[in-house]
N, CA, C and O of each residue as an XYZ file, in Angstrom:
652
protein
N      31.998     -2.223     13.156
C      31.851     -1.825     11.773
C      32.700     -2.740     10.905
O      33.861     -3.000     11.221
N      32.138     -3.218      9.838
C      32.833     -4.098      8.911
C      33.840     -3.295      8.121
O      33.499     -2.248      7.569
N      35.070     -3.761      8.054
C      36.133     -3.070      7.323
C      36.892     -4.104      6.514
O      37.730     -4.830      7.049
N      36.602     -4.169      5.236
C      37.229     -5.157      4.361
C      38.747     -4.955      4.285
O      39.488     -5.917      4.085
N      39.209     -3.722      4.442
C      40.643     -3.475      4.353
C      41.401     -4.162      5.483
O      42.568     -4.520      5.325
N      40.725     -4.348      6.642
C      41.372     -5.036      7.756
C      41.528     -6.517      7.453
O      42.482     -7.148      7.907
N      40.596     -7.076      6.688
C      40.651     -8.490      6.345
C      41.627     -8.770      5.203
O      42.211     -9.851      5.137
N      41.802     -7.815      4.319
C      42.621     -8.015      3.130
C      43.702     -6.949      3.064
O      43.622     -6.039      2.238
N      44.699     -7.045      3.910
C      45.761     -6.044      3.920
C      46.643     -6.133      2.675
O      47.404     -5.206      2.396
N      46.552     -7.237      1.920
C      47.361     -7.399      0.719
C      46.731     -6.732     -0.509
O      47.357     -6.680     -1.568
N      45.500     -6.222     -0.380
C      44.800     -5.611     -1.506
C      44.752     -4.104     -1.292
O      44.414     -3.620     -0.212
N      45.100     -3.377     -2.352
C      45.025     -1.926     -2.279
C      43.754     -1.467     -2.984
O      43.497     -1.842     -4.127
N      42.964     -0.653     -2.289
C      41.703     -0.165     -2.835
C      41.899      1.255     -3.351
O      42.515      2.079     -2.675
N      41.383      1.547     -4.535
C      41.581      2.875     -5.120
C      40.819      3.975     -4.374
O      41.198      5.144     -4.444
N      39.767      3.616     -3.674
C      38.982      4.598     -2.923
C      39.112      4.278     -1.448
O      38.893      3.140     -1.035
N      39.467      5.276     -0.651
C      39.582      5.008      0.789
C      38.229      4.659      1.397
O      37.204      5.221      1.011
N      38.231      3.730      2.347
C      37.007      3.342      3.041
C      36.479      4.498      3.857
O      37.229      5.406      4.217
N      35.199      4.469      4.149
C      34.597      5.518      4.963
C      35.093      5.419      6.397
O      35.247      4.329      6.950
N      35.336      6.573      6.979
C      35.687      6.608      8.395
C      34.429      6.315      9.205
O      33.328      6.285      8.655
N      34.584      6.104     10.484
C      33.427      5.839     11.346
C      32.447      7.019     11.296
O      31.233      6.814     11.262
N      32.956      8.226     11.293
C      32.099      9.414     11.237
C      31.384      9.516      9.887
O      30.200      9.850      9.834
N      32.091      9.233      8.811
C      31.487      9.254      7.477
C      30.427      8.165      7.346
O      29.365      8.396      6.766
N      30.710      6.984      7.880
C      29.758      5.880      7.829
C      28.511      6.215      8.641
O      27.395      5.910      8.220
N      28.694      6.840      9.801
C      27.548      7.250     10.623
C      26.659      8.208      9.836
O      25.436      8.066      9.844
N      27.263      9.178      9.159
C      26.483     10.142      8.370
C      25.779      9.448      7.213
O      24.595      9.688      6.979
N      26.495      8.585      6.481
C      25.919      7.920      5.324
C      24.767      6.996      5.722
O      23.689      7.051      5.130
N      24.993      6.160      6.712
C      23.933      5.237      7.138
C      22.763      5.980      7.776
O      21.606      5.601      7.594
N      23.065      7.023      8.513
C      21.997      7.835      9.094
C      21.124      8.441      8.015
O      19.899      8.453      8.132
N      21.756      8.947      6.959
C      20.990      9.497      5.840
C      20.151      8.402      5.179
O      18.947      8.574      4.987
N      20.784      7.274      4.829
C      20.060      6.202      4.125
C      18.873      5.702      4.949
O      17.755      5.615      4.442
N      19.114      5.380      6.198
C      18.051      4.840      7.044
C      16.968      5.882      7.311
O      15.777      5.589      7.202
N      17.385      7.098      7.661
C      16.422      8.160      7.944
C      15.581      8.505      6.727
O      14.368      8.680      6.840
N      16.210      8.605      5.569
C      15.480      8.931      4.344
C      14.472      7.831      4.016
O      13.319      8.121      3.698
N      14.895      6.594      4.092
C      13.995      5.491      3.767
C      12.803      5.453      4.730
O      11.662      5.258      4.311
N      13.080      5.639      6.009
C      11.987      5.619      6.986
C      11.047      6.814      6.795
O       9.828      6.668      6.889
N      11.615      7.998      6.526
C      10.801      9.193      6.307
C       9.902      9.011      5.087
O       8.704      9.284      5.155
N      10.469      8.554      3.980
C       9.674      8.355      2.767
C       8.585      7.303      3.002
O       7.473      7.432      2.488
N       8.902      6.274      3.769
C       7.932      5.227      4.077
C       6.763      5.776      4.887
O       5.609      5.461      4.599
N       7.049      6.588      5.891
C       5.997      7.182      6.724
C       5.130      8.122      5.895
O       3.903      8.078      5.986
N       5.761      8.973      5.086
C       4.994      9.909      4.266
C       4.120      9.159      3.262
O       2.969      9.531      3.033
N       4.670      8.109      2.668
C       3.909      7.299      1.714
C       2.731      6.609      2.403
O       1.611      6.618      1.892
N       2.994      6.014      3.562
C       1.938      5.303      4.288
C       0.794      6.246      4.668
O      -0.377      5.894      4.529
N       1.139      7.447      5.149
C       0.105      8.417      5.517
C      -0.778      8.766      4.319
O      -2.002      8.805      4.440
N      -0.161      9.018      3.169
C      -0.941      9.354      1.973
C      -1.791      8.170      1.510
O      -2.942      8.341      1.107
N      -1.210      6.967      1.573
C      -1.945      5.770      1.158
C      -3.168      5.541      2.047
O      -4.281      5.343      1.560
N      -2.939      5.573      3.343
C      -4.014      5.255      4.288
C      -5.110      6.310      4.313
O      -6.288      5.974      4.435
N      -4.744      7.565      4.200
C      -5.717      8.634      4.360
C      -6.333      9.115      3.051
O      -7.432      9.671      3.045
N      -5.612      8.897      1.917
C      -6.082      9.484      0.657
C      -6.013      8.536     -0.538
O      -6.409      8.910     -1.642
N      -5.520      7.327     -0.338
C      -5.419      6.392     -1.449
C      -4.417      6.820     -2.506
O      -4.530      6.419     -3.665
N      -3.437      7.628     -2.122
C      -2.387      8.095     -3.033
C      -1.037      7.587     -2.563
O      -0.786      7.495     -1.361
N      -0.179      7.262     -3.497
C       1.207      6.980     -3.132
C       1.966      8.308     -3.123
O       1.494      9.309     -3.662
N       3.120      8.301     -2.517
C       3.975      9.494     -2.528
C       4.340      9.852     -3.963
O       4.442     11.033     -4.296
N       4.537      8.853     -4.817
C       4.844      9.106     -6.232
C       3.651      9.770     -6.930
O       3.837     10.690     -7.726
N       2.425      9.311     -6.637
C       1.228      9.953     -7.196
C       1.179     11.417     -6.768
O       0.947     12.313     -7.579
N       1.401     11.634     -5.489
C       1.349     12.986     -4.930
C       2.357     13.887     -5.630
O       2.047     15.023     -5.988
N       3.548     13.377     -5.820
C       4.596     14.184     -6.465
C       4.199     14.558     -7.895
O       4.439     15.685     -8.329
N       3.602     13.636     -8.618
C       3.142     13.931     -9.978
C       2.070     15.013     -9.944
O       2.116     15.960    -10.729
N       1.114     14.877     -9.046
C       0.058     15.882     -8.934
C       0.634     17.254     -8.600
O       0.192     18.261     -9.153
N       1.615     17.302     -7.702
C       2.247     18.572     -7.336
C       2.935     19.194     -8.546
O       2.736     20.373     -8.837
N       3.743     18.406     -9.251
C       4.462     18.956    -10.405
C       3.503     19.460    -11.477
O       3.732     20.519    -12.063
N       2.442     18.720    -11.737
C       1.461     19.181    -12.722
C       0.777     20.459    -12.250
O       0.556     21.373    -13.044
N       0.440     20.528    -10.966
C      -0.246     21.714    -10.438
C       0.646     22.951    -10.473
O       0.150     24.074    -10.561
N       1.947     22.749    -10.406
C       2.876     23.880    -10.414
C       3.225     24.365    -11.817
O       3.836     25.422    -11.968
N       2.846     23.606    -12.842
C       3.126     24.044    -14.207
C       2.119     25.123    -14.603
O       1.038     25.221    -14.023
N       2.485     25.921    -15.584
C       1.645     27.045    -16.002
C       0.227     26.641    -16.362
O      -0.735     27.288    -15.946
N       0.098     25.569    -17.135
C      -1.225     25.178    -17.626
C      -1.710     23.844    -17.062
O      -2.673     23.270    -17.570
N      -1.049     23.350    -16.017
C      -1.467     22.088    -15.409
C      -1.078     20.868    -16.210
O      -1.643     19.791    -16.022
N      -0.110     21.028    -17.108
C       0.323     19.884    -17.909
C       1.833     19.923    -18.113
O       2.459     20.981    -18.063
N       2.397     18.746    -18.345
C       3.829     18.614    -18.639
C       4.010     17.489    -19.640
O       3.249     16.521    -19.656
N       5.028     17.632    -20.475
C       5.412     16.521    -21.343
C       5.805     15.360    -20.456
O       6.387     15.554    -19.389
N       5.491     14.166    -20.891
C       5.823     12.972    -20.103
C       7.323     12.888    -19.851
O       7.740     12.501    -18.760
N       8.137     13.243    -20.835
C       9.590     13.181    -20.643
C      10.034     14.152    -19.552
O      10.878     13.808    -18.724
N       9.478     15.349    -19.543
C       9.806     16.320    -18.501
C       9.304     15.896    -17.141
O       9.971     16.111    -16.129
N       8.129     15.294    -17.116
C       7.567     14.803    -15.860
C       8.433     13.679    -15.299
O       8.678     13.629    -14.093
N       8.897     12.782    -16.158
C       9.783     11.693    -15.711
C      11.052     12.265    -15.099
O      11.513     11.788    -14.062
N      11.620     13.288    -15.734
C      12.815     13.932    -15.183
C      12.505     14.588    -13.838
O      13.316     14.541    -12.913
N      11.329     15.196    -13.741
C      10.944     15.891    -12.513
C      10.728     14.977    -11.332
O      10.993     15.363    -10.193
N      10.249     13.767    -11.580
C      10.021     12.837    -10.462
C      11.140     11.807    -10.341
O      11.066     10.889     -9.525
N      12.180     11.969    -11.164
C      13.339     11.079    -11.122
C      12.922      9.631    -11.354
O      13.262      8.739    -10.575
N      12.185      9.414    -12.428
C      11.669      8.090    -12.743
C      11.977      7.764    -14.191
O      12.219      8.655    -15.006
N      11.966      6.490    -14.498
C      12.109      6.085    -15.893
C      10.818      6.416    -16.627
O       9.752      6.496    -16.016
N      10.914      6.605    -17.909
C       9.728      6.915    -18.700
C       8.730      5.749    -18.685
O       7.518      5.963    -18.647
N       9.246      4.527    -18.715
C       8.329      3.378    -18.719
C       7.597      3.259    -17.385
O       6.403      2.961    -17.369
N       8.274      3.480    -16.283
C       7.618      3.435    -14.970
C       6.584      4.549    -14.857
O       5.482      4.342    -14.348
N       6.958      5.742    -15.342
C       6.026      6.864    -15.298
C       4.794      6.574    -16.155
O       3.673      6.870    -15.742
N       4.989      6.002    -17.335
C       3.854      5.682    -18.210
C       2.874      4.764    -17.502
O       1.664      4.985    -17.561
N       3.377      3.742    -16.836
C       2.518      2.815    -16.091
C       1.761      3.561    -14.990
O       0.557      3.370    -14.814
N       2.473      4.403    -14.258
C       1.857      5.126    -13.156
C       0.800      6.109    -13.662
O      -0.278      6.216    -13.077
N       1.104      6.824    -14.742
C       0.151      7.779    -15.293
C      -1.086      7.055    -15.832
O      -2.199      7.564    -15.704
N      -0.906      5.888    -16.426
C      -2.069      5.104    -16.888
C      -2.999      4.776    -15.715
O      -4.220      4.884    -15.826
N      -2.400      4.375    -14.597
C      -3.194      4.058    -13.412
C      -3.902      5.306    -12.883
O      -5.077      5.255    -12.518
N      -3.181      6.419    -12.845
C      -3.769      7.671    -12.370
C      -4.851      8.157    -13.335
O      -5.840      8.760    -12.917
N      -4.658      7.896    -14.608
C      -5.659      8.257    -15.613
C      -6.934      7.445    -15.390
O      -8.038      7.976    -15.510
N      -6.786      6.172    -15.069
C      -7.949      5.320    -14.801
C      -8.730      5.810    -13.588
O      -9.940      5.603    -13.502
N      -8.047      6.455    -12.658
C      -8.698      7.007    -11.467
C      -9.197      8.429    -11.692
O      -9.771      9.037    -10.788
N      -8.981      8.964    -12.900
C      -9.484     10.291    -13.251
C      -8.648     11.453    -12.757
O      -9.095     12.598    -12.828
N      -7.438     11.192    -12.255
C      -6.606     12.275    -11.720
C      -5.828     13.014    -12.795
O      -5.538     14.202    -12.648
N      -5.493     12.327    -13.864
C      -4.756     12.935    -14.973
C      -5.353     12.434    -16.280
O      -6.048     11.419    -16.321
N      -5.066     13.162    -17.330
C      -5.423     12.737    -18.678
C      -4.153     12.854    -19.514
O      -3.249     13.622    -19.185
N      -4.097     12.099    -20.579
C      -2.966     12.223    -21.503
C      -3.468     12.860    -22.791
O      -4.587     12.608    -23.240
N      -2.609     13.692    -23.372
C      -2.968     14.415    -24.576
C      -1.703     14.566    -25.430
O      -0.587     14.499    -24.914
N      -1.886     14.766    -26.715
C      -0.720     15.008    -27.580
C      -0.239     16.432    -27.384
O      -1.021     17.325    -27.053
N       1.046     16.636    -27.589
C       1.640     17.956    -27.439
C       1.240     18.842    -28.610
O       1.346     18.443    -29.769
N       0.788     20.028    -28.302
C       0.392     20.980    -29.328
C       1.603     21.419    -30.140
O       1.488     21.665    -31.341
N       2.765     21.519    -29.495
C       3.968     22.035    -30.143
C       4.407     21.210    -31.345
O       4.743     21.756    -32.396
N       4.400     19.880    -31.179
C       4.917     19.055    -32.274
C       4.001     17.893    -32.668
O       4.253     17.232    -33.675
N       2.965     17.638    -31.909
C       2.029     16.586    -32.249
C       2.538     15.178    -32.025
O       1.780     14.221    -32.183
N       3.805     15.026    -31.661
C       4.376     13.692    -31.449
C       4.478     13.324    -29.991
O       4.266     12.169    -29.621
N       4.800     14.293    -29.160
C       4.969     14.016    -27.740
C       3.638     13.850    -27.026
O       2.580     14.179    -27.563
N       3.712     13.341    -25.823
C       2.522     13.148    -24.995
C       2.673     13.992    -23.740
O       3.745     14.064    -23.139
N       1.579     14.626    -23.362
C       1.543     15.442    -22.154
C       0.621     14.786    -21.134
O      -0.394     14.185    -21.485
N       0.992     14.913    -19.876
C       0.093     14.544    -18.779
C      -0.600     15.829    -18.356
O       0.042     16.867    -18.195
N      -1.905     15.754    -18.177
C      -2.714     16.922    -17.849
C      -3.451     16.668    -16.537
O      -4.110     15.641    -16.373
N      -3.335     17.595    -15.625
C      -4.031     17.500    -14.345
C      -5.525     17.753    -14.557
O      -5.909     18.746    -15.175
N      -6.352     16.863    -14.049
C      -7.803     17.002    -14.183
C      -8.379     17.670    -12.929
O      -7.685     17.790    -11.920
N      -9.622     18.099    -12.986
C     -10.261     18.629    -11.774
C     -10.239     17.611    -10.617
O     -10.050     17.986     -9.460
N     -10.433     16.333    -10.938
C     -10.354     15.297     -9.900
C      -8.953     15.237     -9.293
O      -8.809     15.075     -8.081
N      -7.929     15.367    -10.125
C      -6.556     15.379     -9.632
C      -6.301     16.577     -8.725
O      -5.642     16.454     -7.693
N      -6.821     17.726     -9.113
C      -6.680     18.930     -8.265
C      -7.394     18.726     -6.928
O      -6.879     19.113     -5.879
N      -8.568     18.126     -6.970
C      -9.320     17.875     -5.742
C      -8.560     16.930     -4.818
O      -8.452     17.180     -3.617
N      -8.035     15.847     -5.381
C      -7.300     14.862     -4.581
C      -6.035     15.484     -3.997
O      -5.682     15.213     -2.849
N      -5.355     16.311     -4.778
C      -4.154     16.994     -4.295
C      -4.512     17.937     -3.151
O      -3.827     17.958     -2.128
N      -5.569     18.711     -3.315
C      -5.983     19.648     -2.265
C      -6.329     18.922     -0.970
O      -6.051     19.431      0.116
N      -6.926     17.749     -1.072
C      -7.260     16.961      0.120
C      -6.014     16.382      0.780
O      -5.916     16.347      2.006
N      -5.062     15.928     -0.032
C      -3.879     15.237      0.493
C      -2.787     16.185      0.978
O      -2.004     15.817      1.853
N      -2.719     17.382      0.437
C      -1.617     18.301      0.769
C      -1.472     18.568      2.265
O      -0.351     18.528      2.770
N      -2.559     18.841      3.000
C      -2.382     19.077      4.441
C      -1.790     17.868      5.177
O      -0.989     18.036      6.097
N      -2.174     16.673      4.783
C      -1.618     15.459      5.395
C      -0.129     15.368      5.119
O       0.661     15.086      6.020
N       0.254     15.609      3.871
C       1.667     15.519      3.496
C       2.489     16.574      4.240
O       3.537     16.266      4.808
N       2.014     17.803      4.233
C       2.757     18.882      4.900
C       2.875     18.603      6.399
O       3.933     18.827      6.987
N       1.810     18.120      7.014
C       1.869     17.791      8.445
C       2.906     16.705      8.701
O       3.639     16.771      9.688
N       2.976     15.701      7.819
C       3.973     14.641      7.961
C       5.394     15.147      7.793
O       6.291     14.757      8.540
N       5.598     16.010      6.818
C       6.931     16.592      6.601
C       7.333     17.423      7.813
O       8.471     17.346      8.276
N       6.396     18.216      8.323
C       6.701     19.039      9.498
C       7.034     18.162     10.719
O       8.057     18.358     11.375
N       6.159     17.204     11.007
C       6.322     16.389     12.218
C       7.560     15.513     12.171
O       8.190     15.276     13.201
N       7.915     15.030     10.988
C       8.992     14.048     10.884
C      10.317     14.597     10.370
O      11.299     13.861     10.264
N      10.347     15.895     10.048
C      11.605     16.493      9.597
C      11.734     17.944     10.050
O      12.588     18.256     10.880
N      10.916     18.815      9.528
C      11.076     20.261      9.734
C      11.118     20.629     11.212
O      12.020     21.347     11.643
N      10.163     20.152     11.985
C      10.082     20.534     13.399
C      11.178     19.902     14.258
O      11.338     20.277     15.420
N      11.923     18.963     13.715
C      13.001     18.323     14.459
C      14.320     19.087     14.344
O      15.267     18.808     15.079
N      14.381     20.045     13.429
C      15.625     20.735     13.130
C      15.553     22.213     13.494
O      14.486     22.827     13.489
N      16.719     22.759     13.808
C      16.812     24.206     14.030
C      16.846     24.903     12.674
O      17.011     24.256     11.640
N      16.689     26.217     12.684
C      16.748     26.976     11.426
C      18.101     26.801     10.745
O      18.170     26.684      9.521
N      19.163     26.783     11.522
C      20.486     26.618     10.915
C      20.659     25.203     10.349
O      21.313     25.027      9.321
N      20.086     24.209     11.001
C      20.141     22.846     10.463
C      19.339     22.723      9.170
O      19.765     22.051      8.231
N      18.173     23.375      9.125
C      17.378     23.372      7.889
C      18.140     24.030      6.748
O      18.147     23.530      5.623
N      18.782     25.154      7.047
C      19.572     25.845      6.025
C      20.698     24.944      5.536
O      20.955     24.854      4.336
N      21.365     24.281      6.468
C      22.458     23.390      6.096
C      21.943     22.201      5.276
O      22.572     21.803      4.295
N      20.810     21.640      5.674
C      20.222     20.523      4.934
C      19.947     20.933      3.489
O      20.261     20.192      2.557
N      19.369     22.102      3.309
C      19.095     22.600      1.958
C      20.393     22.774      1.173
O      20.471     22.385      0.008
N      21.394     23.348      1.796
C      22.675     23.565      1.117
C      23.350     22.248      0.750
O      23.908     22.117     -0.339
N      23.302     21.283      1.648
C      23.905     19.978      1.389
C      23.271     19.333      0.168
O      23.979     18.863     -0.723
N      21.942     19.305      0.116
C      21.296     18.603     -0.990
C      21.274     19.411     -2.280
O      21.131     18.837     -3.360
N      21.410     20.712     -2.194
C      21.632     21.499     -3.416
C      23.000     21.144     -3.998
O      23.154     21.036     -5.215
N      23.982     20.965     -3.132
C      25.326     20.585     -3.569
C      25.325     19.175     -4.162
O      25.940     18.936     -5.201
N      24.638     18.247     -3.503
C      24.546     16.864     -4.009
C      23.854     16.877     -5.369
O      24.333     16.241     -6.308
N      22.750     17.582     -5.485
C      22.011     17.646     -6.749
C      22.912     18.181     -7.865
O      22.935     17.632     -8.967
N      23.628     19.220     -7.584
C      24.520     19.818     -8.580
C      25.608     18.828     -9.008
O      25.980     18.781    -10.180
N      26.111     18.047     -8.067
C      27.188     17.106     -8.368
C      26.725     15.893     -9.172
O      27.493     15.356     -9.971
N      25.485     15.454     -8.974
C      25.048     14.220     -9.623
C      24.048     14.420    -10.738
O      23.690     13.449    -11.405
N      23.580     15.628    -10.970
C      22.511     15.868    -11.923
C      22.833     15.388    -13.340
O      21.937     14.925    -14.046
N      24.060     15.485    -13.755
C      24.404     15.128    -15.140
C      25.003     13.726    -15.289
O      25.491     13.374    -16.362
N      24.968     12.947    -14.247
C      25.552     11.600    -14.334
C      24.611     10.599    -14.899
O      24.963      9.427    -15.032
């Protein structure tokens, strides 16, 4: 393991370096998360022509009361920049999965609206996504590990949400 503090004993670092156990956890999370997201994305792409980001947008829209969300709220929900989301929604709109409309509340904002085609594509892709999540995460863990995983990331979310 690379340890810069061993090379530069004359420099004091304000944050202590990760221990071997901490580094194992951090790298395991980074590598595992990246590989998991890649597999889930590939499955959706190959079987349904959707990216994981497309799928997430369709899910969030389907879970809203009226099948629509303000673009700003949708960007927050998928953890994306507004400009990236705008590009993605334009592409999804061209494929007939979503439509854009002005907000009734103030007439200035823009809402993304789930179309019947978007609902159809989501319904087709959902079993593939759930099977991938189960096979590559859920079924690998015990109930107590799943509970701990949820608690860990609820804590992480709470700590970084306002940064």
